[in-house]
Short mmCIF file of C-alpha atoms in Angstrom, two decimals:
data_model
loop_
_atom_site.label_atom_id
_atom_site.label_comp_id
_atom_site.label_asym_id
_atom_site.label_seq_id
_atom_site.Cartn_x
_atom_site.Cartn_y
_atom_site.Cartn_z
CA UNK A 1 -55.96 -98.73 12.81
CA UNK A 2 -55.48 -95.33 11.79
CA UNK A 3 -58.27 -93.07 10.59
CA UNK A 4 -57.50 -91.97 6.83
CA UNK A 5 -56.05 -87.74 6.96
CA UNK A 6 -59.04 -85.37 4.97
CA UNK A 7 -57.25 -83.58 2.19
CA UNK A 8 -55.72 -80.00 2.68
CA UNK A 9 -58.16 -77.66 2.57
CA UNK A 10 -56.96 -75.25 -0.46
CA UNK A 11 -55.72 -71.72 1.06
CA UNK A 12 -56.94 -69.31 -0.83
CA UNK A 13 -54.58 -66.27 -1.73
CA UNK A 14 -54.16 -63.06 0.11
CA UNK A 15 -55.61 -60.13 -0.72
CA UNK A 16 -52.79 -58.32 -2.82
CA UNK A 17 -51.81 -55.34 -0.21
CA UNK A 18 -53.43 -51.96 -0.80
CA UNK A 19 -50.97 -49.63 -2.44
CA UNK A 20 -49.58 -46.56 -1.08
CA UNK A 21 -50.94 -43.78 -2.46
CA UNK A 22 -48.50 -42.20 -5.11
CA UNK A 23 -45.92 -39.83 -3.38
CA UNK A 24 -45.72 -36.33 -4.38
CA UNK A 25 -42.61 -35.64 -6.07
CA UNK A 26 -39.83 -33.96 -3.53
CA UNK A 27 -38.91 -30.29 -4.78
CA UNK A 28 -35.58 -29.48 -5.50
CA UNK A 29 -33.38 -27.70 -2.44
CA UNK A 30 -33.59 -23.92 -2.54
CA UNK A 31 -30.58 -22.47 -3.42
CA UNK A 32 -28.05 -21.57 -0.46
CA UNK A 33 -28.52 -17.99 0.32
CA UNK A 34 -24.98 -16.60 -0.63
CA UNK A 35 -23.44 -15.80 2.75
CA UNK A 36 -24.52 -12.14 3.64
CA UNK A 37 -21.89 -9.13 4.04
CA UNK A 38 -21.61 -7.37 7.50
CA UNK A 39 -23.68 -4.04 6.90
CA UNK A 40 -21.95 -0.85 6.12
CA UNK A 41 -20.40 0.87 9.22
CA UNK A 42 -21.97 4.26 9.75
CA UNK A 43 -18.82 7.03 9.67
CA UNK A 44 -19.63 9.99 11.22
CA UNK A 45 -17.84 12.04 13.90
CA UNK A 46 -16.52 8.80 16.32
CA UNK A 47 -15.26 7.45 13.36
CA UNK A 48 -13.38 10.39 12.39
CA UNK A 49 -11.47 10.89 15.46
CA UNK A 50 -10.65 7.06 15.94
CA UNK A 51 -9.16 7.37 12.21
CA UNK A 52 -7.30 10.47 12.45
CA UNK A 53 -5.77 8.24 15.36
CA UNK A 54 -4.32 6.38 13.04
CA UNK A 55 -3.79 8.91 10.60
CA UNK A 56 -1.26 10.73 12.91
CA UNK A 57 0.66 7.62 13.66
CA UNK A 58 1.16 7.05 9.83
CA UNK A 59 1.93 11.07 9.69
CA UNK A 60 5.23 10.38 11.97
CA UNK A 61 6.04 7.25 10.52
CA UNK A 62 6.00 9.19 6.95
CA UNK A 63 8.04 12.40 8.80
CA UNK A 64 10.94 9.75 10.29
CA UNK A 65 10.76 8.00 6.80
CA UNK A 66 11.65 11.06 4.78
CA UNK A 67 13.60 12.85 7.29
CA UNK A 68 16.31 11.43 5.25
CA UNK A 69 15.75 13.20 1.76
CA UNK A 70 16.71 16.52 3.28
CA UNK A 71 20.06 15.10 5.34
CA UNK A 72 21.35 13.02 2.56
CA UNK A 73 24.28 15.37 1.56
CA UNK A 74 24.73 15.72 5.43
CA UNK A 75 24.82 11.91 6.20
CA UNK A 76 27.06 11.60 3.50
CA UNK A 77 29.48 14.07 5.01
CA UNK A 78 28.84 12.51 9.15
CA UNK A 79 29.43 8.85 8.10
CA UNK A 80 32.35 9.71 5.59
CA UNK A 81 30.49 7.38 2.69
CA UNK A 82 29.59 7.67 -1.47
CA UNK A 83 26.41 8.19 -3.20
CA UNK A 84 26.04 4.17 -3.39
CA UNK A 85 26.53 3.76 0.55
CA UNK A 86 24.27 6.54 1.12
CA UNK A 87 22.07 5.26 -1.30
CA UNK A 88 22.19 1.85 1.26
CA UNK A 89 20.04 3.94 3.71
CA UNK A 90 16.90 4.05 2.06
CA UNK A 91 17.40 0.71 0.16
CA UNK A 92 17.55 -0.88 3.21
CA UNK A 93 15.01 1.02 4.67
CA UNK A 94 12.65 0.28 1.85
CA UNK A 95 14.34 -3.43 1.96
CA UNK A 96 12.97 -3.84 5.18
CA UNK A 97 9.66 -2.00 4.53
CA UNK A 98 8.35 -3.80 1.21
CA UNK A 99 9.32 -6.86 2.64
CA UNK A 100 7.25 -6.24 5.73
CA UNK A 101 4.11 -6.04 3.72
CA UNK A 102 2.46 -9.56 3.67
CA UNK A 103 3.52 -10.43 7.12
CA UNK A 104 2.49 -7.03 8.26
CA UNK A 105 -1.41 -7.68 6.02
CA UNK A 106 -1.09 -11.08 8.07
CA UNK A 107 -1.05 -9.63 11.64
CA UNK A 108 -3.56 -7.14 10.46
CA UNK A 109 -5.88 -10.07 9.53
CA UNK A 110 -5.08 -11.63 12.71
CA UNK A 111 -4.62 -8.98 14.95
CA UNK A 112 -6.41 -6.46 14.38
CA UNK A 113 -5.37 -2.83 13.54
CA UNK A 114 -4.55 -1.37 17.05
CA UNK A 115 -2.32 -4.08 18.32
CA UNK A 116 -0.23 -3.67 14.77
CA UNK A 117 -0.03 0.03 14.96
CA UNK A 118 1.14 -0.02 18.50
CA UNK A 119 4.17 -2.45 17.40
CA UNK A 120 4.46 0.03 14.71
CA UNK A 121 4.88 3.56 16.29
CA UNK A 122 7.07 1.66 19.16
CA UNK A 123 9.43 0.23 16.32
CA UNK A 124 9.97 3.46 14.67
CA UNK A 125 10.80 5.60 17.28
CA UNK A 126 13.08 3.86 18.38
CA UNK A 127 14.89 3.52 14.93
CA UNK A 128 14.89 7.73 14.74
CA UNK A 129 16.39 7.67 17.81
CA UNK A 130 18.71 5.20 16.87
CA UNK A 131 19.15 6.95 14.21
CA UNK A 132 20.02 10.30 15.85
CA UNK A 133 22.24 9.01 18.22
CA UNK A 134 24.76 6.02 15.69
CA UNK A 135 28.02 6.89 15.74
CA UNK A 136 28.85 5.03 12.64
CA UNK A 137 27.47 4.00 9.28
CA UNK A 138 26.60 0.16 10.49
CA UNK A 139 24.94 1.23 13.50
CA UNK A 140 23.08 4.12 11.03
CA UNK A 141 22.45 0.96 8.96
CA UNK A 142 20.66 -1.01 11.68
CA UNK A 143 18.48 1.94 13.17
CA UNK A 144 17.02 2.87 9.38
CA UNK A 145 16.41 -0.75 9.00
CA UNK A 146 13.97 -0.72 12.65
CA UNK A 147 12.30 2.40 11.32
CA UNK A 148 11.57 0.76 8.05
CA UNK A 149 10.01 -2.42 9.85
CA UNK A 150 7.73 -0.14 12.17
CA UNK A 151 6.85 2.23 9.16
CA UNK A 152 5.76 -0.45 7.43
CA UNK A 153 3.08 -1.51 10.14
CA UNK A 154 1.52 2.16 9.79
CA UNK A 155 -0.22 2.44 6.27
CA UNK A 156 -1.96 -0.83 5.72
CA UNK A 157 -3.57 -0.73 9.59
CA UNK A 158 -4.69 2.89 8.50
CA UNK A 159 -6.71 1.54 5.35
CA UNK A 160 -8.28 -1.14 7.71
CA UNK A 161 -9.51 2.00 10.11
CA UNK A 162 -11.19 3.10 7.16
CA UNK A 163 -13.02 0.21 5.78
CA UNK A 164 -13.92 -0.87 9.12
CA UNK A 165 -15.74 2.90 10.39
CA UNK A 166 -16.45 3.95 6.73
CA UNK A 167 -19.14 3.24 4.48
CA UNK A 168 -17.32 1.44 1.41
CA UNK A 169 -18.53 4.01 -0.92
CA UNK A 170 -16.13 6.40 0.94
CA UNK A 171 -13.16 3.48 0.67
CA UNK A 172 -11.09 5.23 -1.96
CA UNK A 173 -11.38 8.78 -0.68
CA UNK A 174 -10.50 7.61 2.97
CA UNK A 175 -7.08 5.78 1.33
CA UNK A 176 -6.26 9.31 -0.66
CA UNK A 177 -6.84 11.36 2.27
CA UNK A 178 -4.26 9.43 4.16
CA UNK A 179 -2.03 9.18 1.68
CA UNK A 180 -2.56 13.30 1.37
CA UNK A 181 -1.77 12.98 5.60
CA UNK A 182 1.81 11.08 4.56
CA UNK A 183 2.64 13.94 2.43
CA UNK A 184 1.78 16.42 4.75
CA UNK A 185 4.59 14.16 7.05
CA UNK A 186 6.81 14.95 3.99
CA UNK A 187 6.25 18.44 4.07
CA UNK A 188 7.03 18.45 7.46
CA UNK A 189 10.43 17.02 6.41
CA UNK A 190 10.88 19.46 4.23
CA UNK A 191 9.92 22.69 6.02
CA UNK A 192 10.38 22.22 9.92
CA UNK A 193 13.25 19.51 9.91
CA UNK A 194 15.79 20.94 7.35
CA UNK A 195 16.51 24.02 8.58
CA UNK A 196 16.34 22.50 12.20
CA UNK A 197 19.08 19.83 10.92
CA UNK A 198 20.99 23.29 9.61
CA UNK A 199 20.36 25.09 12.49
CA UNK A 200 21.21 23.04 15.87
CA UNK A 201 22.80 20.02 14.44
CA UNK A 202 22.42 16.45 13.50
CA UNK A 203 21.75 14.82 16.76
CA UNK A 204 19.16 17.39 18.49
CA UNK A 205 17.12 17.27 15.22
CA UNK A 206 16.71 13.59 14.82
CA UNK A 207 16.64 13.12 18.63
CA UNK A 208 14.06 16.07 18.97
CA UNK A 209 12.02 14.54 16.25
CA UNK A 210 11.68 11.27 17.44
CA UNK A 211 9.46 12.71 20.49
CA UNK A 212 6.64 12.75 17.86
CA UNK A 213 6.62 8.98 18.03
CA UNK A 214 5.95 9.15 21.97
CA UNK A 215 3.33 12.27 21.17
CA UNK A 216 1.27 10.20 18.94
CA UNK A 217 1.27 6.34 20.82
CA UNK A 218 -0.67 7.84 24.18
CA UNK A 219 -3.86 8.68 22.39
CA UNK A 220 -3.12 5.09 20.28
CA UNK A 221 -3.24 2.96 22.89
CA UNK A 222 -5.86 4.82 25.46
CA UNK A 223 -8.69 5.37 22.20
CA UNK A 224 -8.27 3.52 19.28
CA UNK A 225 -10.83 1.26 18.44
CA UNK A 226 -10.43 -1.55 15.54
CA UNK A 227 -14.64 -1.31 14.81
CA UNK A 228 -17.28 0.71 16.04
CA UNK A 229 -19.53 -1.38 18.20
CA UNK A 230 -22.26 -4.17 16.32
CA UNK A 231 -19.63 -4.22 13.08
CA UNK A 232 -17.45 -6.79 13.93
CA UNK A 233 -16.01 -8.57 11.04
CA UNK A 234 -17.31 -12.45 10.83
CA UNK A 235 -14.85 -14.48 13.03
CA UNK A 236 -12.34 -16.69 10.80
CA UNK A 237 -11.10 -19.82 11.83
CA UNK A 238 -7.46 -20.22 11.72
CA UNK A 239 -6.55 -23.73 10.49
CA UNK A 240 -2.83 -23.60 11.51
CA UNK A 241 -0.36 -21.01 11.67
CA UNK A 242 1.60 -21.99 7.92
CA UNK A 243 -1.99 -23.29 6.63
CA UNK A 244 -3.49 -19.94 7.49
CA UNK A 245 -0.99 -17.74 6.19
CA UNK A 246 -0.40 -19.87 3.14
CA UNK A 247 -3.59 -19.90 1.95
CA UNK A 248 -4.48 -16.24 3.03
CA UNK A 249 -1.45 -15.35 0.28
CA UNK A 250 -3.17 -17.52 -1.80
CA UNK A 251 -5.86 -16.35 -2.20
CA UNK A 252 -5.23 -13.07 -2.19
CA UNK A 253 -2.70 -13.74 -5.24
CA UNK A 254 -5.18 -15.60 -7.27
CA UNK A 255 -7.12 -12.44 -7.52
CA UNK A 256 -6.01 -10.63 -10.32
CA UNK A 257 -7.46 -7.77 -8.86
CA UNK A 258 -4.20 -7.99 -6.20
CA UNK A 259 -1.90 -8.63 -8.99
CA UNK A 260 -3.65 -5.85 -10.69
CA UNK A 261 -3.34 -3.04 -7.95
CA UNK A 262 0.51 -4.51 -7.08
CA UNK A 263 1.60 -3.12 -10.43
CA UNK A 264 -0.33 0.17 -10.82
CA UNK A 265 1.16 0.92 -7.40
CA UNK A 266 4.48 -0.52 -8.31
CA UNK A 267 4.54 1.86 -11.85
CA UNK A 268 3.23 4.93 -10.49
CA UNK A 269 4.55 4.88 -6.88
CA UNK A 270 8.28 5.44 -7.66
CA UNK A 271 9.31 8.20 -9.73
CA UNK A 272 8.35 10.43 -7.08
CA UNK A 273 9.40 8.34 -4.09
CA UNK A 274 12.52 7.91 -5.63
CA UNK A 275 12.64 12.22 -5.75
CA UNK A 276 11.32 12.74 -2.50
CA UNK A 277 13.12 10.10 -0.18
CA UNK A 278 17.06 10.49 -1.32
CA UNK A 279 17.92 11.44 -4.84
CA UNK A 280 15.82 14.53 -5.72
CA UNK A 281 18.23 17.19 -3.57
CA UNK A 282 20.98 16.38 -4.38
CA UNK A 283 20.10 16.33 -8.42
CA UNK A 284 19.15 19.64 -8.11
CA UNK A 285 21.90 20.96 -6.04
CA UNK A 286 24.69 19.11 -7.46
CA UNK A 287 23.15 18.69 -11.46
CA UNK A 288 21.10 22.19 -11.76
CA UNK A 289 22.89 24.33 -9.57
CA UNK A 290 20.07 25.76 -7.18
CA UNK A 291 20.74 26.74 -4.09
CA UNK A 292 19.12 24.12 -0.94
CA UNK A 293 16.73 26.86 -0.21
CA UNK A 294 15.13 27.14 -3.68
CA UNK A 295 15.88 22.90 -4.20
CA UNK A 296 13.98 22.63 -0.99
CA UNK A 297 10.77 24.72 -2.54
CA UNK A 298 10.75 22.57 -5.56
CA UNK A 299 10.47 19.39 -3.34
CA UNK A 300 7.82 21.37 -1.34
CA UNK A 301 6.30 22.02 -4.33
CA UNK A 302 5.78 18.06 -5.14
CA UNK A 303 4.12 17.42 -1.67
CA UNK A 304 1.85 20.57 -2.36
CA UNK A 305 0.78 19.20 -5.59
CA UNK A 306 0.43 15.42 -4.27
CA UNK A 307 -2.03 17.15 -1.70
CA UNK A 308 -3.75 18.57 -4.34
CA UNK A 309 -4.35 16.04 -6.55
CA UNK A 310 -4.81 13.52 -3.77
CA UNK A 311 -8.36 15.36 -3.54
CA UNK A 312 -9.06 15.33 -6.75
CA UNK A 313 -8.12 11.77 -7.96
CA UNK A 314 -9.85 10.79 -4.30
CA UNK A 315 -13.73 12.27 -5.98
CA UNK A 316 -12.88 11.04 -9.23
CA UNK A 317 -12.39 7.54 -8.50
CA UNK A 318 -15.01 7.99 -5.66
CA UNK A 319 -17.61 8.90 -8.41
CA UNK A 320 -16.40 6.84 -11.55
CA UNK A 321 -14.55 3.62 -11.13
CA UNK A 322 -13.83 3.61 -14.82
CA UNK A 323 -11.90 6.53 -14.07
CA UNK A 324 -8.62 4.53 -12.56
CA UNK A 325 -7.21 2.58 -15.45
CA UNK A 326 -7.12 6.19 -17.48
CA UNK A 327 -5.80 7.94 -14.35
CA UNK A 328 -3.10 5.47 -12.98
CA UNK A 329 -1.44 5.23 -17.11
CA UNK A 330 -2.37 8.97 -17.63
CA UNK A 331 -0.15 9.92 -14.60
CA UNK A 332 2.97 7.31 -15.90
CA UNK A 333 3.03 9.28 -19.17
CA UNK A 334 3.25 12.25 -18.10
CA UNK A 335 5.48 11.22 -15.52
CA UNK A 336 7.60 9.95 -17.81
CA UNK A 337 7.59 13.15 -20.78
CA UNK A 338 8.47 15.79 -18.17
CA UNK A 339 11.24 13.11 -17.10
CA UNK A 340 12.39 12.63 -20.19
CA UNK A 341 12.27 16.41 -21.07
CA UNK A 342 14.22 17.20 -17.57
CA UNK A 343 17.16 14.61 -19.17
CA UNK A 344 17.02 15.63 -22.82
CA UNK A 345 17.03 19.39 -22.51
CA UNK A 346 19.75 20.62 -24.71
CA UNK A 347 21.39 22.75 -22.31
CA UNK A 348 23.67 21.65 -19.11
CA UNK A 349 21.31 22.94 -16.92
CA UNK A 350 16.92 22.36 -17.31
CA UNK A 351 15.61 26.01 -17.13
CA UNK A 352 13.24 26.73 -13.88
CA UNK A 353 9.93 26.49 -15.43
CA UNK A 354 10.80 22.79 -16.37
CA UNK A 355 12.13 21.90 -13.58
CA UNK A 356 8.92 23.35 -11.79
CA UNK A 357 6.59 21.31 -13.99
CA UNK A 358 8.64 18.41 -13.61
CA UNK A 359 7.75 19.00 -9.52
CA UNK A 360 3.93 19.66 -10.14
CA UNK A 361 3.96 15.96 -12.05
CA UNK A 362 5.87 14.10 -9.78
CA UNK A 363 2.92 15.55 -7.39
CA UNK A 364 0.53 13.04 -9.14
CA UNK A 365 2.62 9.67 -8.40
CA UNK A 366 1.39 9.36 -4.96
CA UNK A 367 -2.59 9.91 -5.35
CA UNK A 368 -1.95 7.63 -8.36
CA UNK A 369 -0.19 4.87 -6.54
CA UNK A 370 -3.25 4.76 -4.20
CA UNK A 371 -5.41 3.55 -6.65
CA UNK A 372 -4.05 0.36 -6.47
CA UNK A 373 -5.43 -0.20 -3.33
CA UNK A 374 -8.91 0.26 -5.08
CA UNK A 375 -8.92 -2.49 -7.60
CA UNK A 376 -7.70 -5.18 -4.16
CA UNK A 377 -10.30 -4.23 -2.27
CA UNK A 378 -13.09 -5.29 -4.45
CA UNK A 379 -11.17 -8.64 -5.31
CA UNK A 380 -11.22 -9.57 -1.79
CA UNK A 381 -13.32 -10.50 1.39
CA UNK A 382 -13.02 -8.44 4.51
CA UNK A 383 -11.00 -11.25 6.27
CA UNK A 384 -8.26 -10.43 3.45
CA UNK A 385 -7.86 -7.37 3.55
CA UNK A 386 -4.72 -6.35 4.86
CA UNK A 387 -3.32 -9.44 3.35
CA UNK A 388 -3.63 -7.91 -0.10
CA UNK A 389 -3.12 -4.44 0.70
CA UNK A 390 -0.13 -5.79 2.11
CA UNK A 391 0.37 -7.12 -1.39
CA UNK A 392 -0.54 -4.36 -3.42
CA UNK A 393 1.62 -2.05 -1.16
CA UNK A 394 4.74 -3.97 -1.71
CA UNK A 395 5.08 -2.91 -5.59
CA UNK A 396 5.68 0.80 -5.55
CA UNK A 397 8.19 0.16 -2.95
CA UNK A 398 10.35 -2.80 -4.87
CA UNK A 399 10.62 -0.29 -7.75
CA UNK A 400 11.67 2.40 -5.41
CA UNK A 401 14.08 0.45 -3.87
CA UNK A 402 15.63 -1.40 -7.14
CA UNK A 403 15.68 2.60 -8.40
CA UNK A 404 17.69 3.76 -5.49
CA UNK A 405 20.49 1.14 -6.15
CA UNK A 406 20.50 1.74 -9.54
CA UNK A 407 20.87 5.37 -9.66
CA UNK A 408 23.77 5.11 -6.87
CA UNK A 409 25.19 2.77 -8.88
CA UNK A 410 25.00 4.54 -11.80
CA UNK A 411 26.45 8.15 -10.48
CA UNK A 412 29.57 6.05 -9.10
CA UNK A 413 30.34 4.37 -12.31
CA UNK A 414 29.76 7.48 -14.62
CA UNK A 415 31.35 9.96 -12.66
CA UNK A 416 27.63 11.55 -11.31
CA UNK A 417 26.59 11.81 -14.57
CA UNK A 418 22.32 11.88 -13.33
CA UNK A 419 20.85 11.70 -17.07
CA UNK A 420 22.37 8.41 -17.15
CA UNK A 421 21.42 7.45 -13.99
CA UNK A 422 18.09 8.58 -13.90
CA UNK A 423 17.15 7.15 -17.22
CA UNK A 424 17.17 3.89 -15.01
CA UNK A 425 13.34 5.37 -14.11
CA UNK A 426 11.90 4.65 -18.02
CA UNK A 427 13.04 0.70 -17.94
CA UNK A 428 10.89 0.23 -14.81
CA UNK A 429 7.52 2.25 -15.96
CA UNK A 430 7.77 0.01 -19.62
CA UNK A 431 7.49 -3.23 -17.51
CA UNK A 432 4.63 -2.32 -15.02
CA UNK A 433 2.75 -0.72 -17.98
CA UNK A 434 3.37 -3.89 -19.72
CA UNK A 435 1.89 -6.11 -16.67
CA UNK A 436 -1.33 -3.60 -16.16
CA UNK A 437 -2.17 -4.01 -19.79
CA UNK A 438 -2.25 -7.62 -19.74
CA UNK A 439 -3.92 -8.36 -15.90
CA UNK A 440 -6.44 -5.20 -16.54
CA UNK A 441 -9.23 -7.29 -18.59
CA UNK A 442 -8.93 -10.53 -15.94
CA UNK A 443 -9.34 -7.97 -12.87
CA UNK A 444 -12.33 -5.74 -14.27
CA UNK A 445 -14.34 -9.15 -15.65
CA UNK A 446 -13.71 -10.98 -11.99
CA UNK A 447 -14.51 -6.93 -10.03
CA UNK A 448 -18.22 -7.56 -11.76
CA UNK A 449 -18.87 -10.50 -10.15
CA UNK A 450 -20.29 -10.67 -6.52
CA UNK A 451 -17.50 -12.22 -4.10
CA UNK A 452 -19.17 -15.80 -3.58
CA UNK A 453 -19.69 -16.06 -7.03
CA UNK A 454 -16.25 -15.51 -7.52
CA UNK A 455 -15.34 -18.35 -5.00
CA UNK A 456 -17.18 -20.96 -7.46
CA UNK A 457 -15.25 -20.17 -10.45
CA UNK A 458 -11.51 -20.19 -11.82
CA UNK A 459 -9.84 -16.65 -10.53
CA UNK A 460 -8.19 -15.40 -13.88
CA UNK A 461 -7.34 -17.13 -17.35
CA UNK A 462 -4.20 -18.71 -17.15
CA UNK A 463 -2.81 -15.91 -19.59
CA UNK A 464 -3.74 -13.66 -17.41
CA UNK A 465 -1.58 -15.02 -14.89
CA UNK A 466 1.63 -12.76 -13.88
#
């Protein structure tokens, strides 16, 4: 018999759980500190001597690059060829240089500026002495084409010298004194190898000269420094060879600030290259009638100016960045009157003091050409820059070159007829005034903003685009 089970004794509920005291609301992240820019290098003495380093380098390059404009009558006569063949020289040349640019900015990037101008100064000697020594018009060819491709590794590695040892407020007057160094090279064109050329001959001159190139590439490669110590750039990672240079041109386009400075270089550069490098002797020789010696102090007389106003542009822009746009179209028109003048003057021959002013403009094209380089360095980080100097350096020499062919090939259809050809110069200054116009308002908005604001934002309206 089983003893009845007591009823369940009634549990009686748990105590309901204290609550957790309230949590304090979580405050929103900071902001991520923008990333900072590597401090201003100092200048000073060390940095002068490891840029005029560079400086000299570009100085040959520029002397072996024009050496040209004052033997084109006599190349003509040693390789037996027309104004369009001879006018093949410094196409090529220029062929070879403007399309050196980007890769050139690229190894620049990568590089670093010694290693590029070494390559350089070896490449280009070599061509003059090439050069010097071709006994015929292909082999003449092929040497002016190696000079082109080691000229071309010269300028942009001397604007990374100075914005690596220069504070950046001293950027634009750094890029016109070199460009005022280049000239100088031209003068030396002009007033040491001409009347060498004329006086021992074509092959001692342009052997002799090519020396230079060995005179300047000691001191290169025992000093030269990319950066003074403590102001190394930030490293960059290098996803891939074609990823890195793809998007390096990339982004470097997008700017309009390099699209910008691509086409104030390209409008101003090449009246006066165009002058200086082959066609500018024998127009006033052949078309005015002046003897080489008094041609030859007219084309001195552009290289003086260029010096001249290299220094002044240099402070201006320096001092006033509003100054550029003015300065860069001011210089096109007044390129382009004293041009047009030159053509137009009623008589078969422009009278000296034309002529003469004509000279003291073209002196401007250069120091005005060199203020491209000042609206792509703003657009872009350090790690770009000789990717879109590369880029901005390429448009006064496509002009030149397309303005080389087409005044060749205008003297050989019309007889030499140079008012025809050289009206070719006014088609080519409409269009790039056209494209700075329209890219100007993009650039100067984007140049306001700080560089990683830029990064979180669309580059340029799509109008703005060209």
């Amino acid at each position: 018999m089983s003893l009845p089970t007591p009823p369940a004794r009634p549990t009686r509920p748990a105590p309901p759980a204290p609550s957790a005291p309230p949590t304090a609301p979580t405050p929103p992240a900071a902001p991520a500190e923008p990333p900072r820019l590597p401090p201003d290098p100092p200048g000073g003495r060390r940095a002068l001597a490891v840029w005029a380093i560079g400086v000299a380098v570009y100085f040959v390059a520029v002397i072996f690059r024009t050496s040209l404009g004052v033997a084109g009558l006599d190349a003509a006569d040693r390789f037996h060829v027309n104004a369009s063949a001879l006018a093949t020289f410094s196409i090529l040349q220029l062929l070879v240089y403007a399309g050196m640019q980007i890769p050139v900015g690229l190894l620049v990037d990568r590089l670093g500026t010694k290693r590029v101008l070494t390559m350089g100064a070896v490449l280009f000697t070599v061509g003059q002495l090439g050069f010097a020594l071709a006994p015929s018009y292909g082999t003449a060819l092929a040497a002016r084409a190696l000079l082109g491709c080691g000229d071309a590794m010269t300028f942009i590695s001397v604007l990374r010298l100075g914005t690596r040892w220069f504070p950046a407020r001293r950027g634009p007057l750094m890029a016109q004194l070199a460009g005022l160094v280049g000239m100088a090279g031209n003068l030396v064109s002009t007033l040491v190898l001409a009347p060498v050329l004329h006086g021992v001959g074509w092959v001692p001159a342009f052997a002799g000269s090519s020396a230079a190139g060995l005179l300047v590439l000691v001191p290169l490669v025992l000093f030269l420094r990319d950066h003074p110590e403590g102001h190394a750039p930030p490293p960059v990672v290098h996803a891939g060879g074609g990823g890195f240079v793809r998007r390096q041109i990339a982004e470097s386009w997008r700017e309009p600030g390099t699209r910008l400075g691509l086409w104030v270089h390209f409008t101003t550069q090449f009246p006066a290259m165009v002058f200086l490098l082959l066609w500018g002797m024998p127009f006033l020789v052949e078309a005015q009638g002046l003897s080489r010696t008094t041609a030859g102090g007219l084309m001195t007389l552009i290289v003086v100016a260029n010096m001249g106003f290299g220094l002044l542009y240099g402070q201006l822009v320096g001092r006033r960045q509003g100054a550029r746009i003015p300065l860069a179209l001011g210089t096109v028109a007044a390129t382009a009157a004293l041009w047009g003048a030159v053509l137009a003057y009623p008589g078969e021959r422009a009278p000296m003091w034309l002529l003469t002013a004509l000279c003291v403009v073209l002196g401007t094209c250069g120091p005005a050409s060199m203020i491209g380089f000042d609206f792509a360095r703003p657009a872009n980080p350090s790690e770009r820059q000789g990717t879109a100097s590369g880029i901005t350096n390429m448009g006064g020499f496509l002009a030149s070159m397309t303005t080389l062919l087409a005044v060749g090939l205008l003297l050989d259809a019309t007889g030499g007829d140079y008012r025809i050809a050289f009206s070719s110069v006014f088609f080519l200054e409409v269009l790039g005034v056209t494209r700075i116009l329209r890219l100007r308002p993009a650039a100067l908005a984007r140049e306001r903003l700080p560089l990683p604001a830029r990064d979180a934002g669309p580059a340029a309206p799509a109008r703005a685009r060209t």
